[in-house]
Amino acid sequence: MTSNSIGMAKFNSHELQFALLKHEKNQIKGQRRGRLDIIAEILLFCEQQKTKTSIMYNTNLNYGQLKVHMDSLISQGLLVKKQNKYLTTDKGYRFLELFAQLNDLLDKY
């Protein structure tokens, strides 16, 4: 079992779906995404190896914005670069779990 598949096994699919729905709800309301929303979106998209271009188009970021976020995620160990493709690490999946829990908690108030 690879490191990434271990991360996916640890990550609750309900929390993953919640994080995605939360983002979609914000987009419908016309709210701008925050930094953490963008990070979560990048990490969710990179559950399988993705190129920088595909990440850029999927997250609707320009190259400069994406570069800042990607450099930060790699330096913090949330994302890893392998053969010019990017993959979410176990630490990245842990971030997604905590992000989903925080959103769930905030929605209750």
PDB file of N, CA and C in Angstrom:
ATOM      1  N   MET A   1       0.852  -1.178   0.000  1.00  0.00           N
ATOM      2  CA  MET A   1       0.000   0.000   0.000  1.00  0.00           C
ATOM      3  C   MET A   1       0.895   1.237   0.000  1.00  0.00           C
ATOM      4  N   THR A   2       0.627   2.168  -0.896  1.00  0.00           N
ATOM      5  CA  THR A   2       1.450   3.369  -0.984  1.00  0.00           C
ATOM      6  C   THR A   2       1.076   4.366   0.092  1.00  0.00           C
ATOM      7  N   SER A   3       1.960   5.325   0.269  1.00  0.00           N
ATOM      8  CA  SER A   3       1.712   6.372   1.266  1.00  0.00           C
ATOM      9  C   SER A   3       0.411   7.104   0.964  1.00  0.00           C
ATOM     10  N   ASN A   4       0.161   7.367  -0.344  1.00  0.00           N
ATOM     11  CA  ASN A   4      -1.042   8.102  -0.713  1.00  0.00           C
ATOM     12  C   ASN A   4      -2.300   7.279  -0.451  1.00  0.00           C
ATOM     13  N   SER A   5      -2.256   5.974  -0.734  1.00  0.00           N
ATOM     14  CA  SER A   5      -3.449   5.169  -0.492  1.00  0.00           C
ATOM     15  C   SER A   5      -3.731   5.050   1.003  1.00  0.00           C
ATOM     16  N   ILE A   6      -2.683   5.076   1.816  1.00  0.00           N
ATOM     17  CA  ILE A   6      -2.875   5.093   3.262  1.00  0.00           C
ATOM     18  C   ILE A   6      -3.602   6.375   3.662  1.00  0.00           C
ATOM     19  N   GLY A   7      -3.188   7.498   3.080  1.00  0.00           N
ATOM     20  CA  GLY A   7      -3.833   8.776   3.370  1.00  0.00           C
ATOM     21  C   GLY A   7      -5.300   8.758   2.993  1.00  0.00           C
ATOM     22  N   MET A   8      -5.608   8.198   1.826  1.00  0.00           N
ATOM     23  CA  MET A   8      -6.998   8.128   1.393  1.00  0.00           C
ATOM     24  C   MET A   8      -7.798   7.218   2.318  1.00  0.00           C
ATOM     25  N   ALA A   9      -7.184   6.122   2.771  1.00  0.00           N
ATOM     26  CA  ALA A   9      -7.899   5.217   3.664  1.00  0.00           C
ATOM     27  C   ALA A   9      -8.228   5.913   4.976  1.00  0.00           C
ATOM     28  N   LYS A  10      -7.334   6.771   5.437  1.00  0.00           N
ATOM     29  CA  LYS A  10      -7.549   7.496   6.686  1.00  0.00           C
ATOM     30  C   LYS A  10      -8.587   8.595   6.520  1.00  0.00           C
ATOM     31  N   PHE A  11      -8.711   9.125   5.314  1.00  0.00           N
ATOM     32  CA  PHE A  11      -9.574  10.270   5.088  1.00  0.00           C
ATOM     33  C   PHE A  11     -11.010   9.812   4.916  1.00  0.00           C
ATOM     34  N   ASN A  12     -11.881  10.281   5.756  1.00  0.00           N
ATOM     35  CA  ASN A  12     -13.289   9.928   5.749  1.00  0.00           C
ATOM     36  C   ASN A  12     -13.955  10.514   4.509  1.00  0.00           C
ATOM     37  N   SER A  13     -14.573   9.670   3.685  1.00  0.00           N
ATOM     38  CA  SER A  13     -15.185  10.146   2.449  1.00  0.00           C
ATOM     39  C   SER A  13     -16.322  11.126   2.727  1.00  0.00           C
ATOM     40  N   HIS A  14     -16.990  10.985   3.863  1.00  0.00           N
ATOM     41  CA  HIS A  14     -18.045  11.933   4.229  1.00  0.00           C
ATOM     42  C   HIS A  14     -17.457  13.337   4.403  1.00  0.00           C
ATOM     43  N   GLU A  15     -16.300  13.414   5.050  1.00  0.00           N
ATOM     44  CA  GLU A  15     -15.651  14.711   5.252  1.00  0.00           C
ATOM     45  C   GLU A  15     -15.202  15.298   3.918  1.00  0.00           C
ATOM     46  N   LEU A  16     -14.723  14.441   3.021  1.00  0.00           N
ATOM     47  CA  LEU A  16     -14.304  14.896   1.702  1.00  0.00           C
ATOM     48  C   LEU A  16     -15.492  15.488   0.954  1.00  0.00           C
ATOM     49  N   GLN A  17     -16.605  14.782   0.958  1.00  0.00           N
ATOM     50  CA  GLN A  17     -17.804  15.273   0.289  1.00  0.00           C
ATOM     51  C   GLN A  17     -18.288  16.572   0.920  1.00  0.00           C
ATOM     52  N   PHE A  18     -18.221  16.655   2.235  1.00  0.00           N
ATOM     53  CA  PHE A  18     -18.650  17.870   2.921  1.00  0.00           C
ATOM     54  C   PHE A  18     -17.802  19.058   2.494  1.00  0.00           C
ATOM     55  N   ALA A  19     -16.487  18.858   2.435  1.00  0.00           N
ATOM     56  CA  ALA A  19     -15.592  19.946   2.048  1.00  0.00           C
ATOM     57  C   ALA A  19     -15.917  20.420   0.638  1.00  0.00           C
ATOM     58  N   LEU A  20     -16.202  19.485  -0.261  1.00  0.00           N
ATOM     59  CA  LEU A  20     -16.553  19.862  -1.631  1.00  0.00           C
ATOM     60  C   LEU A  20     -17.878  20.613  -1.677  1.00  0.00           C
ATOM     61  N   LEU A  21     -18.878  20.113  -0.959  1.00  0.00           N
ATOM     62  CA  LEU A  21     -20.183  20.770  -0.949  1.00  0.00           C
ATOM     63  C   LEU A  21     -20.104  22.157  -0.334  1.00  0.00           C
ATOM     64  N   LYS A  22     -19.309  22.315   0.705  1.00  0.00           N
ATOM     65  CA  LYS A  22     -19.131  23.615   1.354  1.00  0.00           C
ATOM     66  C   LYS A  22     -18.586  24.618   0.345  1.00  0.00           C
ATOM     67  N   HIS A  23     -17.602  24.190  -0.424  1.00  0.00           N
ATOM     68  CA  HIS A  23     -17.023  25.084  -1.422  1.00  0.00           C
ATOM     69  C   HIS A  23     -18.064  25.442  -2.482  1.00  0.00           C
ATOM     70  N   GLU A  24     -18.815  24.453  -2.958  1.00  0.00           N
ATOM     71  CA  GLU A  24     -19.833  24.709  -3.972  1.00  0.00           C
ATOM     72  C   GLU A  24     -20.894  25.667  -3.444  1.00  0.00           C
ATOM     73  N   LYS A  25     -21.282  25.522  -2.181  1.00  0.00           N
ATOM     74  CA  LYS A  25     -22.284  26.403  -1.571  1.00  0.00           C
ATOM     75  C   LYS A  25     -21.782  27.847  -1.560  1.00  0.00           C
ATOM     76  N   ASN A  26     -20.513  28.051  -1.225  1.00  0.00           N
ATOM     77  CA  ASN A  26     -19.940  29.395  -1.221  1.00  0.00           C
ATOM     78  C   ASN A  26     -19.939  29.989  -2.621  1.00  0.00           C
ATOM     79  N   GLN A  27     -19.650  29.183  -3.622  1.00  0.00           N
ATOM     80  CA  GLN A  27     -19.621  29.684  -4.989  1.00  0.00           C
ATOM     81  C   GLN A  27     -21.022  30.106  -5.433  1.00  0.00           C
ATOM     82  N   ILE A  28     -22.030  29.350  -5.037  1.00  0.00           N
ATOM     83  CA  ILE A  28     -23.403  29.682  -5.408  1.00  0.00           C
ATOM     84  C   ILE A  28     -23.811  31.013  -4.783  1.00  0.00           C
ATOM     85  N   LYS A  29     -23.421  31.255  -3.551  1.00  0.00           N
ATOM     86  CA  LYS A  29     -23.752  32.503  -2.866  1.00  0.00           C
ATOM     87  C   LYS A  29     -22.946  33.678  -3.409  1.00  0.00           C
ATOM     88  N   GLY A  30     -21.966  33.415  -4.247  1.00  0.00           N
ATOM     89  CA  GLY A  30     -21.149  34.488  -4.799  1.00  0.00           C
ATOM     90  C   GLY A  30     -20.039  34.939  -3.876  1.00  0.00           C
ATOM     91  N   GLN A  31     -19.767  34.182  -2.834  1.00  0.00           N
ATOM     92  CA  GLN A  31     -18.701  34.552  -1.912  1.00  0.00           C
ATOM     93  C   GLN A  31     -17.350  34.204  -2.521  1.00  0.00           C
ATOM     94  N   ARG A  32     -16.361  35.036  -2.211  1.00  0.00           N
ATOM     95  CA  ARG A  32     -15.004  34.759  -2.660  1.00  0.00           C
ATOM     96  C   ARG A  32     -14.411  33.651  -1.804  1.00  0.00           C
ATOM     97  N   ARG A  33     -13.560  32.868  -2.427  1.00  0.00           N
ATOM     98  CA  ARG A  33     -12.881  31.809  -1.680  1.00  0.00           C
ATOM     99  C   ARG A  33     -11.788  32.412  -0.821  1.00  0.00           C
ATOM    100  N   GLY A  34     -11.634  31.865   0.350  1.00  0.00           N
ATOM    101  CA  GLY A  34     -10.534  32.260   1.214  1.00  0.00           C
ATOM    102  C   GLY A  34      -9.313  31.406   0.922  1.00  0.00           C
ATOM    103  N   ARG A  35      -8.210  31.758   1.556  1.00  0.00           N
ATOM    104  CA  ARG A  35      -6.947  31.040   1.360  1.00  0.00           C
ATOM    105  C   ARG A  35      -7.087  29.556   1.700  1.00  0.00           C
ATOM    106  N   LEU A  36      -7.747  29.253   2.807  1.00  0.00           N
ATOM    107  CA  LEU A  36      -7.900  27.857   3.211  1.00  0.00           C
ATOM    108  C   LEU A  36      -8.803  27.082   2.253  1.00  0.00           C
ATOM    109  N   ASP A  37      -9.813  27.745   1.704  1.00  0.00           N
ATOM    110  CA  ASP A  37     -10.671  27.098   0.708  1.00  0.00           C
ATOM    111  C   ASP A  37      -9.861  26.716  -0.525  1.00  0.00           C
ATOM    112  N   ILE A  38      -8.995  27.609  -0.954  1.00  0.00           N
ATOM    113  CA  ILE A  38      -8.163  27.354  -2.134  1.00  0.00           C
ATOM    114  C   ILE A  38      -7.197  26.209  -1.861  1.00  0.00           C
ATOM    115  N   ILE A  39      -6.573  26.226  -0.693  1.00  0.00           N
ATOM    116  CA  ILE A  39      -5.645  25.152  -0.323  1.00  0.00           C
ATOM    117  C   ILE A  39      -6.378  23.813  -0.315  1.00  0.00           C
ATOM    118  N   ALA A  40      -7.555  23.775   0.301  1.00  0.00           N
ATOM    119  CA  ALA A  40      -8.334  22.535   0.357  1.00  0.00           C
ATOM    120  C   ALA A  40      -8.700  22.065  -1.044  1.00  0.00           C
ATOM    121  N   GLU A  41      -9.059  22.986  -1.905  1.00  0.00           N
ATOM    122  CA  GLU A  41      -9.430  22.627  -3.266  1.00  0.00           C
ATOM    123  C   GLU A  41      -8.249  22.016  -4.016  1.00  0.00           C
ATOM    124  N   ILE A  42      -7.072  22.599  -3.856  1.00  0.00           N
ATOM    125  CA  ILE A  42      -5.866  22.056  -4.495  1.00  0.00           C
ATOM    126  C   ILE A  42      -5.586  20.650  -3.966  1.00  0.00           C
ATOM    127  N   LEU A  43      -5.621  20.491  -2.650  1.00  0.00           N
ATOM    128  CA  LEU A  43      -5.321  19.189  -2.048  1.00  0.00           C
ATOM    129  C   LEU A  43      -6.346  18.126  -2.447  1.00  0.00           C
ATOM    130  N   LEU A  44      -7.608  18.493  -2.500  1.00  0.00           N
ATOM    131  CA  LEU A  44      -8.642  17.546  -2.925  1.00  0.00           C
ATOM    132  C   LEU A  44      -8.422  17.108  -4.365  1.00  0.00           C
ATOM    133  N   PHE A  45      -8.081  18.048  -5.225  1.00  0.00           N
ATOM    134  CA  PHE A  45      -7.883  17.748  -6.642  1.00  0.00           C
ATOM    135  C   PHE A  45      -6.669  16.854  -6.854  1.00  0.00           C
ATOM    136  N   CYS A  46      -5.680  16.972  -5.990  1.00  0.00           N
ATOM    137  CA  CYS A  46      -4.423  16.227  -6.163  1.00  0.00           C
ATOM    138  C   CYS A  46      -4.428  14.881  -5.456  1.00  0.00           C
ATOM    139  N   GLU A  47      -5.610  14.302  -5.221  1.00  0.00           N
ATOM    140  CA  GLU A  47      -5.643  12.971  -4.619  1.00  0.00           C
ATOM    141  C   GLU A  47      -5.014  11.951  -5.562  1.00  0.00           C
ATOM    142  N   GLN A  48      -5.018  12.233  -6.837  1.00  0.00           N
ATOM    143  CA  GLN A  48      -4.266  11.476  -7.835  1.00  0.00           C
ATOM    144  C   GLN A  48      -3.293  12.454  -8.466  1.00  0.00           C
ATOM    145  N   GLN A  49      -2.188  11.953  -9.012  1.00  0.00           N
ATOM    146  CA  GLN A  49      -1.171  12.839  -9.564  1.00  0.00           C
ATOM    147  C   GLN A  49      -1.763  13.739 -10.646  1.00  0.00           C
ATOM    148  N   LYS A  50      -1.471  15.041 -10.530  1.00  0.00           N
ATOM    149  CA  LYS A  50      -1.985  16.035 -11.472  1.00  0.00           C
ATOM    150  C   LYS A  50      -0.861  16.957 -11.911  1.00  0.00           C
ATOM    151  N   THR A  51      -0.979  17.472 -13.124  1.00  0.00           N
ATOM    152  CA  THR A  51      -0.008  18.448 -13.610  1.00  0.00           C
ATOM    153  C   THR A  51      -0.375  19.830 -13.080  1.00  0.00           C
ATOM    154  N   LYS A  52       0.603  20.716 -13.105  1.00  0.00           N
ATOM    155  CA  LYS A  52       0.359  22.078 -12.632  1.00  0.00           C
ATOM    156  C   LYS A  52      -0.724  22.755 -13.480  1.00  0.00           C
ATOM    157  N   THR A  53      -0.705  22.496 -14.787  1.00  0.00           N
ATOM    158  CA  THR A  53      -1.706  23.104 -15.676  1.00  0.00           C
ATOM    159  C   THR A  53      -3.115  22.631 -15.327  1.00  0.00           C
ATOM    160  N   SER A  54      -3.279  21.335 -15.094  1.00  0.00           N
ATOM    161  CA  SER A  54      -4.620  20.830 -14.766  1.00  0.00           C
ATOM    162  C   SER A  54      -5.096  21.378 -13.422  1.00  0.00           C
ATOM    163  N   ILE A  55      -4.174  21.538 -12.482  1.00  0.00           N
ATOM    164  CA  ILE A  55      -4.535  22.121 -11.180  1.00  0.00           C
ATOM    165  C   ILE A  55      -4.970  23.570 -11.371  1.00  0.00           C
ATOM    166  N   MET A  56      -4.227  24.293 -12.198  1.00  0.00           N
ATOM    167  CA  MET A  56      -4.521  25.702 -12.442  1.00  0.00           C
ATOM    168  C   MET A  56      -5.932  25.865 -13.025  1.00  0.00           C
ATOM    169  N   TYR A  57      -6.269  25.052 -14.024  1.00  0.00           N
ATOM    170  CA  TYR A  57      -7.587  25.158 -14.646  1.00  0.00           C
ATOM    171  C   TYR A  57      -8.698  24.683 -13.709  1.00  0.00           C
ATOM    172  N   ASN A  58      -8.465  23.606 -12.982  1.00  0.00           N
ATOM    173  CA  ASN A  58      -9.491  23.067 -12.094  1.00  0.00           C
ATOM    174  C   ASN A  58      -9.806  24.002 -10.938  1.00  0.00           C
ATOM    175  N   THR A  59      -8.789  24.687 -10.426  1.00  0.00           N
ATOM    176  CA  THR A  59      -8.991  25.571  -9.275  1.00  0.00           C
ATOM    177  C   THR A  59      -9.293  27.007  -9.685  1.00  0.00           C
ATOM    178  N   ASN A  60      -9.245  27.266 -10.981  1.00  0.00           N
ATOM    179  CA  ASN A  60      -9.534  28.597 -11.512  1.00  0.00           C
ATOM    180  C   ASN A  60      -8.607  29.666 -10.925  1.00  0.00           C
ATOM    181  N   LEU A  61      -7.305  29.333 -10.870  1.00  0.00           N
ATOM    182  CA  LEU A  61      -6.290  30.279 -10.407  1.00  0.00           C
ATOM    183  C   LEU A  61      -5.385  30.636 -11.570  1.00  0.00           C
ATOM    184  N   ASN A  62      -4.836  31.848 -11.549  1.00  0.00           N
ATOM    185  CA  ASN A  62      -3.843  32.173 -12.564  1.00  0.00           C
ATOM    186  C   ASN A  62      -2.501  31.586 -12.137  1.00  0.00           C
ATOM    187  N   TYR A  63      -1.522  31.625 -13.043  1.00  0.00           N
ATOM    188  CA  TYR A  63      -0.244  30.973 -12.771  1.00  0.00           C
ATOM    189  C   TYR A  63       0.438  31.543 -11.528  1.00  0.00           C
ATOM    190  N   GLY A  64       0.427  32.847 -11.372  1.00  0.00           N
ATOM    191  CA  GLY A  64       1.080  33.473 -10.224  1.00  0.00           C
ATOM    192  C   GLY A  64       0.457  33.053  -8.907  1.00  0.00           C
ATOM    193  N   GLN A  65      -0.867  33.050  -8.857  1.00  0.00           N
ATOM    194  CA  GLN A  65      -1.572  32.628  -7.644  1.00  0.00           C
ATOM    195  C   GLN A  65      -1.279  31.164  -7.328  1.00  0.00           C
ATOM    196  N   LEU A  66      -1.339  30.332  -8.365  1.00  0.00           N
ATOM    197  CA  LEU A  66      -1.098  28.907  -8.167  1.00  0.00           C
ATOM    198  C   LEU A  66       0.318  28.651  -7.669  1.00  0.00           C
ATOM    199  N   LYS A  67       1.288  29.334  -8.241  1.00  0.00           N
ATOM    200  CA  LYS A  67       2.685  29.135  -7.853  1.00  0.00           C
ATOM    201  C   LYS A  67       2.887  29.439  -6.370  1.00  0.00           C
ATOM    202  N   VAL A  68       2.316  30.534  -5.897  1.00  0.00           N
ATOM    203  CA  VAL A  68       2.437  30.893  -4.478  1.00  0.00           C
ATOM    204  C   VAL A  68       1.864  29.780  -3.592  1.00  0.00           C
ATOM    205  N   HIS A  69       0.671  29.302  -3.927  1.00  0.00           N
ATOM    206  CA  HIS A  69       0.028  28.258  -3.120  1.00  0.00           C
ATOM    207  C   HIS A  69       0.794  26.935  -3.204  1.00  0.00           C
ATOM    208  N   MET A  70       1.206  26.554  -4.409  1.00  0.00           N
ATOM    209  CA  MET A  70       1.908  25.276  -4.583  1.00  0.00           C
ATOM    210  C   MET A  70       3.241  25.278  -3.845  1.00  0.00           C
ATOM    211  N   ASP A  71       3.993  26.355  -3.964  1.00  0.00           N
ATOM    212  CA  ASP A  71       5.281  26.444  -3.262  1.00  0.00           C
ATOM    213  C   ASP A  71       5.084  26.305  -1.756  1.00  0.00           C
ATOM    214  N   SER A  72       4.055  26.952  -1.244  1.00  0.00           N
ATOM    215  CA  SER A  72       3.759  26.886   0.185  1.00  0.00           C
ATOM    216  C   SER A  72       3.355  25.472   0.602  1.00  0.00           C
ATOM    217  N   LEU A  73       2.494  24.839  -0.175  1.00  0.00           N
ATOM    218  CA  LEU A  73       2.028  23.491   0.157  1.00  0.00           C
ATOM    219  C   LEU A  73       3.167  22.474   0.122  1.00  0.00           C
ATOM    220  N   ILE A  74       4.059  22.620  -0.842  1.00  0.00           N
ATOM    221  CA  ILE A  74       5.204  21.708  -0.939  1.00  0.00           C
ATOM    222  C   ILE A  74       6.154  21.924   0.234  1.00  0.00           C
ATOM    223  N   SER A  75       6.448  23.183   0.540  1.00  0.00           N
ATOM    224  CA  SER A  75       7.390  23.467   1.630  1.00  0.00           C
ATOM    225  C   SER A  75       6.842  23.019   2.991  1.00  0.00           C
ATOM    226  N   GLN A  76       5.517  22.984   3.130  1.00  0.00           N
ATOM    227  CA  GLN A  76       4.898  22.555   4.388  1.00  0.00           C
ATOM    228  C   GLN A  76       4.636  21.047   4.433  1.00  0.00           C
ATOM    229  N   GLY A  77       4.943  20.363   3.344  1.00  0.00           N
ATOM    230  CA  GLY A  77       4.777  18.912   3.313  1.00  0.00           C
ATOM    231  C   GLY A  77       3.357  18.440   3.074  1.00  0.00           C
ATOM    232  N   LEU A  78       2.494  19.311   2.573  1.00  0.00           N
ATOM    233  CA  LEU A  78       1.108  18.931   2.296  1.00  0.00           C
ATOM    234  C   LEU A  78       0.938  18.373   0.887  1.00  0.00           C
ATOM    235  N   LEU A  79       1.893  18.678   0.034  1.00  0.00           N
ATOM    236  CA  LEU A  79       1.868  18.279  -1.368  1.00  0.00           C
ATOM    237  C   LEU A  79       3.277  17.856  -1.743  1.00  0.00           C
ATOM    238  N   VAL A  80       3.389  16.867  -2.614  1.00  0.00           N
ATOM    239  CA  VAL A  80       4.700  16.409  -3.069  1.00  0.00           C
ATOM    240  C   VAL A  80       4.722  16.432  -4.598  1.00  0.00           C
ATOM    241  N   LYS A  81       5.886  16.756  -5.158  1.00  0.00           N
ATOM    242  CA  LYS A  81       6.059  16.787  -6.606  1.00  0.00           C
ATOM    243  C   LYS A  81       6.830  15.545  -7.021  1.00  0.00           C
ATOM    244  N   LYS A  82       6.239  14.771  -7.942  1.00  0.00           N
ATOM    245  CA  LYS A  82       6.880  13.569  -8.479  1.00  0.00           C
ATOM    246  C   LYS A  82       6.775  13.611  -9.992  1.00  0.00           C
ATOM    247  N   GLN A  83       7.916  13.684 -10.668  1.00  0.00           N
ATOM    248  CA  GLN A  83       7.958  13.680 -12.135  1.00  0.00           C
ATOM    249  C   GLN A  83       7.020  14.731 -12.733  1.00  0.00           C
ATOM    250  N   ASN A  84       7.145  15.957 -12.267  1.00  0.00           N
ATOM    251  CA  ASN A  84       6.337  17.090 -12.738  1.00  0.00           C
ATOM    252  C   ASN A  84       4.832  16.921 -12.516  1.00  0.00           C
ATOM    253  N   LYS A  85       4.467  16.062 -11.592  1.00  0.00           N
ATOM    254  CA  LYS A  85       3.069  15.923 -11.189  1.00  0.00           C
ATOM    255  C   LYS A  85       3.008  16.063  -9.680  1.00  0.00           C
ATOM    256  N   TYR A  86       1.845  16.460  -9.195  1.00  0.00           N
ATOM    257  CA  TYR A  86       1.675  16.780  -7.781  1.00  0.00           C
ATOM    258  C   TYR A  86       0.674  15.829  -7.145  1.00  0.00           C
ATOM    259  N   LEU A  87       0.955  15.487  -5.876  1.00  0.00           N
ATOM    260  CA  LEU A  87       0.154  14.510  -5.161  1.00  0.00           C
ATOM    261  C   LEU A  87       0.010  14.946  -3.702  1.00  0.00           C
ATOM    262  N   THR A  88      -1.191  14.808  -3.162  1.00  0.00           N
ATOM    263  CA  THR A  88      -1.445  15.144  -1.759  1.00  0.00           C
ATOM    264  C   THR A  88      -0.780  14.112  -0.853  1.00  0.00           C
ATOM    265  N   THR A  89      -0.123  14.585   0.200  1.00  0.00           N
ATOM    266  CA  THR A  89       0.547  13.709   1.167  1.00  0.00           C
ATOM    267  C   THR A  89      -0.408  13.343   2.303  1.00  0.00           C
ATOM    268  N   ASP A  90       0.043  12.444   3.168  1.00  0.00           N
ATOM    269  CA  ASP A  90      -0.755  12.104   4.353  1.00  0.00           C
ATOM    270  C   ASP A  90      -1.014  13.348   5.202  1.00  0.00           C
ATOM    271  N   LYS A  91      -0.013  14.202   5.306  1.00  0.00           N
ATOM    272  CA  LYS A  91      -0.172  15.449   6.059  1.00  0.00           C
ATOM    273  C   LYS A  91      -1.229  16.337   5.395  1.00  0.00           C
ATOM    274  N   GLY A  92      -1.280  16.322   4.069  1.00  0.00           N
ATOM    275  CA  GLY A  92      -2.296  17.069   3.339  1.00  0.00           C
ATOM    276  C   GLY A  92      -3.691  16.541   3.613  1.00  0.00           C
ATOM    277  N   TYR A  93      -3.818  15.212   3.687  1.00  0.00           N
ATOM    278  CA  TYR A  93      -5.113  14.617   4.012  1.00  0.00           C
ATOM    279  C   TYR A  93      -5.537  14.956   5.436  1.00  0.00           C
ATOM    280  N   ARG A  94      -4.574  15.031   6.329  1.00  0.00           N
ATOM    281  CA  ARG A  94      -4.883  15.429   7.714  1.00  0.00           C
ATOM    282  C   ARG A  94      -5.418  16.863   7.738  1.00  0.00           C
ATOM    283  N   PHE A  95      -4.799  17.746   6.939  1.00  0.00           N
ATOM    284  CA  PHE A  95      -5.295  19.120   6.822  1.00  0.00           C
ATOM    285  C   PHE A  95      -6.752  19.105   6.354  1.00  0.00           C
ATOM    286  N   LEU A  96      -7.059  18.291   5.342  1.00  0.00           N
ATOM    287  CA  LEU A  96      -8.419  18.239   4.811  1.00  0.00           C
ATOM    288  C   LEU A  96      -9.411  17.754   5.868  1.00  0.00           C
ATOM    289  N   GLU A  97      -9.004  16.768   6.655  1.00  0.00           N
ATOM    290  CA  GLU A  97      -9.872  16.287   7.733  1.00  0.00           C
ATOM    291  C   GLU A  97     -10.189  17.411   8.718  1.00  0.00           C
ATOM    292  N   LEU A  98      -9.147  18.110   9.148  1.00  0.00           N
ATOM    293  CA  LEU A  98      -9.334  19.193  10.122  1.00  0.00           C
ATOM    294  C   LEU A  98     -10.126  20.350   9.523  1.00  0.00           C
ATOM    295  N   PHE A  99      -9.879  20.656   8.263  1.00  0.00           N
ATOM    296  CA  PHE A  99     -10.601  21.726   7.568  1.00  0.00           C
ATOM    297  C   PHE A  99     -12.094  21.399   7.503  1.00  0.00           C
ATOM    298  N   ALA A 100     -12.422  20.147   7.166  1.00  0.00           N
ATOM    299  CA  ALA A 100     -13.828  19.736   7.098  1.00  0.00           C
ATOM    300  C   ALA A 100     -14.477  19.799   8.478  1.00  0.00           C
ATOM    301  N   GLN A 101     -13.752  19.370   9.510  1.00  0.00           N
ATOM    302  CA  GLN A 101     -14.287  19.426  10.875  1.00  0.00           C
ATOM    303  C   GLN A 101     -14.538  20.864  11.311  1.00  0.00           C
ATOM    304  N   LEU A 102     -13.623  21.750  10.985  1.00  0.00           N
ATOM    305  CA  LEU A 102     -13.785  23.161  11.336  1.00  0.00           C
ATOM    306  C   LEU A 102     -14.991  23.762  10.624  1.00  0.00           C
ATOM    307  N   ASN A 103     -15.134  23.477   9.332  1.00  0.00           N
ATOM    308  CA  ASN A 103     -16.293  23.982   8.594  1.00  0.00           C
ATOM    309  C   ASN A 103     -17.589  23.455   9.184  1.00  0.00           C
ATOM    310  N   ASP A 104     -17.591  22.183   9.564  1.00  0.00           N
ATOM    311  CA  ASP A 104     -18.770  21.579  10.169  1.00  0.00           C
ATOM    312  C   ASP A 104     -19.116  22.275  11.482  1.00  0.00           C
ATOM    313  N   LEU A 105     -18.114  22.520  12.297  1.00  0.00           N
ATOM    314  CA  LEU A 105     -18.315  23.191  13.580  1.00  0.00           C
ATOM    315  C   LEU A 105     -18.842  24.614  13.378  1.00  0.00           C
ATOM    316  N   LEU A 106     -18.268  25.341  12.438  1.00  0.00           N
ATOM    317  CA  LEU A 106     -18.683  26.726  12.192  1.00  0.00           C
ATOM    318  C   LEU A 106     -20.095  26.808  11.623  1.00  0.00           C
ATOM    319  N   ASP A 107     -20.491  25.801  10.841  1.00  0.00           N
ATOM    320  CA  ASP A 107     -21.841  25.797  10.277  1.00  0.00           C
ATOM    321  C   ASP A 107     -22.914  25.605  11.338  1.00  0.00           C
ATOM    322  N   LYS A 108     -22.536  25.073  12.484  1.00  0.00           N
ATOM    323  CA  LYS A 108     -23.506  24.844  13.556  1.00  0.00           C
ATOM    324  C   LYS A 108     -23.849  26.131  14.297  1.00  0.00           C
ATOM    325  N   TYR A 109     -23.074  27.176  14.084  1.00  0.00           N
ATOM    326  CA  TYR A 109     -23.293  28.437  14.796  1.00  0.00           C
ATOM    327  C   TYR A 109     -23.772  29.512  13.887  1.00  0.00           C
TER     328      TYR A 109
END
